[in-house]
Amino acid sequence: MLTALEEGVKGGVWFSLIDKVHSARTLRTAWNEVAIRKGAGGVDRQTVEQFGTQADQHLMHLEETLRAGTYVPQPVRRRWIEKAGSAEKRPLGIPTVRDRVAQTALRMVVEPIFEREFHPHSYGFRPGRGCKDALREVERLLGEGATWVVDADIKSYFDTIPHAELMAEVRKRIRDGRVLKLIEAYLSQGVMDGLAQWTPEAGTPQGAVISPLLANIYLHPVDMGMAEAGYEMVRYADDLVILCRSEAQARQALAELEKWMSQLGLQLHPVKTRVVDAQAPGGFDFLGYHFEQGKRWPREKSKRKLKDKVRSLTKRSSGRSLTMIIVGLNPVLRGWFGYFKHSRSRTFPTLDGWVRMRLRSILRRRRGRRGRGRGADHQRWPNAYFRERGLYSLTTAHLLACQSLRLGQR
């Protein structure tokens, strides 16, 4: 298959793929990936650990049903999760472990066919690409003077992708009827929310392994069309920006983007989509960062998400020792800094101070006092007190990162 990808297949269309999906080797590799990712159980409540105790038997049965064409995916279990920095919740579809293995095997076979054609300005859910790559490209374009930005958001994208039109895009490269039937089965997979069950008429189930690939396939014509029109677009799934050299060019780009969305039966969010001058106050948000006047820092939702996590680990009623609380906090702070370390320097001291306030409030409570850690608490438990106990400092980490960067540039 890899050789065929390099040399091409007749007409660029694949007619025989299902044997590669139900291959024992493919399914075993898919299972290993699912096992590493873990995750909750589906409607059958079977966990990854439980599947693993009889993995050989489960994989053999899955191989047989896929080969015989009798495999039918079970409904996905709907779970509502909180949206960062918002009172709203978004739906997440959780397939069974068996279905996650089958979807992973399907994705492993189908993804390379489309991946070799995807445009470089698409970064979301692609092998060897990620958020940081997209952010670097945005920084590069801003630095080159493309400071008029179309900040676009596709309204309810994953929930509104038309099935028939999506399958038409898939059929441009795949004609294996059983693989097409398998993809259609996932698109029409039932959804269970408590005791209620229904079949979606549009969209790809968020949480399904195959969904991000299908979402990228459907937006591929937009990627190519905008690039051919000469626009510098950076897209991560349904979150995208177009960086332009003038306001007029940005408005033309937005009109072109709206035309493409209309052709695909999609809609840009009327409030979240706008043209902005990145050099003026206000700026724009992209992938967790806020860009404004040549600088970037975490958007407010990103900071709220961090604070919500810290709050859950620093409740004043916690019975854990301060040392163990800090042990729990440090990976959260370190991971957050790993993504947001390119923010302006003033970002970090404020957050460090807020984290220490949470810890002082715990210590204050243990002395029988109410309220937040403040006033004399700063002398009672100075910053050095927490540093000596190993608390990760965002400010220190940023200083060290800047020093390393300066040394590397010499």
Coordinates of C-alpha atoms in Angstrom, one line a residue, residues 70-280:
T70 CA -21.5 -8.7 9.6
Y71 CA -19.8 -6.1 11.8
V72 CA -22.3 -3.4 13.1
P73 CA -21.1 -0.6 15.4
Q74 CA -23.0 -0.1 18.6
P75 CA -24.5 3.3 19.6
V76 CA -22.2 5.8 21.1
R77 CA -22.7 6.9 24.7
R78 CA -23.3 10.7 24.9
R79 CA -21.5 12.5 27.7
W80 CA -21.7 16.2 28.3
I81 CA -18.4 17.9 29.2
E82 CA -17.9 21.5 30.3
K83 CA -16.5 24.0 27.8
A84 CA -13.5 25.9 29.1
G85 CA -14.4 29.2 30.5
S86 CA -18.1 28.8 29.8
A87 CA -21.3 27.7 31.6
E88 CA -22.2 25.7 28.4
K89 CA -21.5 22.1 27.9
R90 CA -20.6 20.3 24.7
P91 CA -21.6 16.7 23.7
L92 CA -19.0 14.0 23.5
G93 CA -19.7 10.7 21.8
I94 CA -18.0 7.7 23.4
P95 CA -17.9 4.6 21.2
T96 CA -17.4 1.1 22.7
V97 CA -13.8 -0.1 23.0
R98 CA -14.4 -2.6 20.2
D99 CA -15.7 0.1 17.9
R100 CA -12.7 2.3 18.8
V101 CA -10.4 -0.5 17.7
A102 CA -12.3 -0.9 14.4
Q103 CA -12.4 2.8 13.8
T104 CA -8.6 3.1 14.5
A105 CA -7.9 0.3 12.0
L106 CA -10.1 2.0 9.4
R107 CA -8.4 5.4 10.0
M108 CA -4.9 3.8 9.8
V109 CA -5.8 2.4 6.3
V110 CA -7.7 5.4 4.9
E111 CA -5.7 8.3 6.4
P112 CA -2.5 7.9 4.2
I113 CA -4.6 8.1 1.0
F114 CA -6.0 11.6 1.9
E115 CA -3.0 12.8 4.0
R116 CA -0.7 13.0 1.0
E117 CA -3.1 15.4 -0.7
F118 CA -4.0 17.7 2.3
H119 CA -2.8 21.2 2.1
P120 CA 0.2 22.3 4.3
H121 CA -1.9 25.1 5.9
S122 CA -4.1 22.5 7.6
Y123 CA -2.7 21.5 11.0
G124 CA -5.5 19.8 13.1
F125 CA -5.4 16.1 13.7
R126 CA -2.7 15.3 11.2
P127 CA 0.4 13.1 11.7
G128 CA 3.4 15.1 12.7
R129 CA 1.5 18.4 13.0
G130 CA -0.1 20.2 15.9
C131 CA -1.1 23.4 17.5
K132 CA 2.4 24.7 18.0
D133 CA 3.1 24.3 14.2
A134 CA 0.0 26.3 13.4
L135 CA 0.9 29.0 15.9
R136 CA 4.4 29.3 14.5
E137 CA 3.0 29.9 11.0
V138 CA 0.7 32.6 12.4
E139 CA 3.6 34.3 14.1
R140 CA 5.6 34.1 10.8
L141 CA 2.9 35.6 8.7
L142 CA 2.2 38.4 11.3
G143 CA 5.9 39.1 11.3
E144 CA 5.9 39.5 7.5
G145 CA 3.2 42.1 7.7
A146 CA 0.0 40.1 7.2
T147 CA -1.7 41.8 10.1
W148 CA -5.2 42.1 8.8
V149 CA -6.9 38.9 10.0
V150 CA -10.1 37.1 9.1
D151 CA -10.9 35.4 12.5
A152 CA -13.4 32.7 11.4
D153 CA -15.4 30.1 13.2
I154 CA -17.5 27.5 11.5
K155 CA -20.8 27.3 13.3
S156 CA -21.3 23.8 14.9
Y157 CA -19.1 22.3 12.3
F158 CA -18.8 18.7 13.5
D159 CA -22.6 18.6 14.1
T160 CA -23.6 19.9 10.7
I161 CA -21.4 18.2 8.1
P162 CA -23.9 16.8 5.5
H163 CA -23.5 13.1 5.2
A164 CA -24.2 12.7 1.5
E165 CA -21.8 15.5 0.5
L166 CA -19.1 14.1 2.8
M167 CA -19.4 10.7 1.3
A168 CA -19.1 12.2 -2.2
E169 CA -15.7 13.6 -1.1
V170 CA -14.6 10.2 0.3
R171 CA -15.7 8.5 -3.0
K172 CA -13.3 10.6 -5.0
R173 CA -10.5 8.4 -3.6
I174 CA -12.2 5.3 -2.3
R175 CA -14.5 2.9 -4.2
D176 CA -14.3 -0.1 -1.9
G177 CA -18.0 -0.7 -1.2
R178 CA -17.4 -2.3 2.2
V179 CA -15.1 0.4 3.4
L180 CA -17.7 3.0 2.3
K181 CA -20.4 1.1 4.0
L182 CA -18.3 1.0 7.2
I183 CA -17.8 4.8 7.1
E184 CA -21.5 5.3 6.5
A185 CA -22.3 3.1 9.5
Y186 CA -20.2 5.3 11.8
L187 CA -21.9 8.4 10.5
S188 CA -25.3 6.9 11.2
Q189 CA -24.3 5.3 14.4
G190 CA -27.0 5.7 17.1
V191 CA -26.5 8.0 20.0
M192 CA -27.6 7.1 23.6
D193 CA -28.1 9.9 26.1
G194 CA -29.4 8.3 29.3
L195 CA -32.5 6.3 28.2
A196 CA -33.0 8.3 25.0
Q197 CA -31.6 7.0 21.7
W198 CA -31.6 8.5 18.2
T199 CA -29.8 8.4 14.8
P200 CA -28.0 11.6 13.7
E201 CA -28.9 12.9 10.2
A202 CA -25.8 15.1 9.9
G203 CA -22.4 15.6 11.4
T204 CA -19.6 13.3 12.6
P205 CA -19.8 12.1 16.2
Q206 CA -17.3 14.1 18.4
G207 CA -15.2 11.7 20.2
A208 CA -15.2 9.1 17.4
V209 CA -11.7 8.1 16.2
I210 CA -12.6 8.6 12.5
S211 CA -14.3 12.0 12.9
P212 CA -11.3 14.3 12.7
L213 CA -10.1 12.7 9.5
L214 CA -13.6 13.0 7.9
A215 CA -13.8 16.6 9.0
N216 CA -10.5 17.4 7.3
I217 CA -11.6 15.5 4.2
Y218 CA -14.7 17.6 3.9
L219 CA -12.8 20.9 4.3
H220 CA -10.1 19.9 1.9
P221 CA -11.8 21.7 -1.1
V222 CA -11.9 24.9 1.0
D223 CA -8.2 24.6 1.8
M224 CA -7.3 24.1 -1.8
G225 CA -9.7 26.8 -3.1
M226 CA -8.4 29.5 -0.7
A227 CA -4.8 28.6 -1.4
E228 CA -5.4 28.8 -5.2
A229 CA -7.0 32.2 -4.7
G230 CA -3.7 33.3 -3.0
Y231 CA -4.9 33.6 0.6
E232 CA -2.7 32.7 3.5
M233 CA -5.0 30.5 5.7
V234 CA -4.0 28.6 8.8
R235 CA -6.6 26.0 9.8
Y236 CA -6.8 23.7 12.8
A237 CA -10.0 21.6 12.4
D238 CA -12.9 24.1 12.4
D239 CA -10.8 27.0 13.9
L240 CA -9.1 29.1 11.2
V241 CA -7.6 32.4 10.5
I242 CA -6.7 34.1 7.2
L243 CA -3.8 36.6 7.4
C244 CA -3.8 39.4 4.9
R245 CA -1.8 42.5 4.0
S246 CA -4.7 45.0 3.9
E247 CA -8.3 45.4 5.2
A248 CA -9.6 45.2 1.6
Q249 CA -7.8 41.9 1.0
A250 CA -9.2 40.5 4.3
R251 CA -12.7 41.4 3.4
Q252 CA -12.3 39.8 0.0
A253 CA -10.9 36.7 1.7
L254 CA -13.9 36.6 4.0
A255 CA -16.3 36.8 1.0
E256 CA -14.5 34.0 -0.7
L257 CA -14.6 31.9 2.5
E258 CA -18.3 32.5 2.9
K259 CA -18.9 31.4 -0.7
W260 CA -17.1 28.1 0.0
M261 CA -19.0 27.5 3.2
S262 CA -22.3 28.1 1.3
Q263 CA -21.3 25.6 -1.3
L264 CA -20.6 23.0 1.4
G265 CA -23.8 23.6 3.3
L266 CA -21.9 25.1 6.2
Q267 CA -22.2 28.5 8.0
L268 CA -19.7 30.8 9.5
H269 CA -20.6 31.9 13.0
P270 CA -22.2 35.4 12.7
V271 CA -20.7 36.7 15.9
K272 CA -17.4 34.9 16.2
T273 CA -16.3 35.5 12.6
R274 CA -14.8 39.0 12.0
V275 CA -12.1 41.0 10.3
V276 CA -9.6 42.5 12.8
D277 CA -6.4 44.5 12.7
A278 CA -3.9 42.6 14.8
Q279 CA -1.9 45.8 15.3
A280 CA -4.8 47.6 16.9

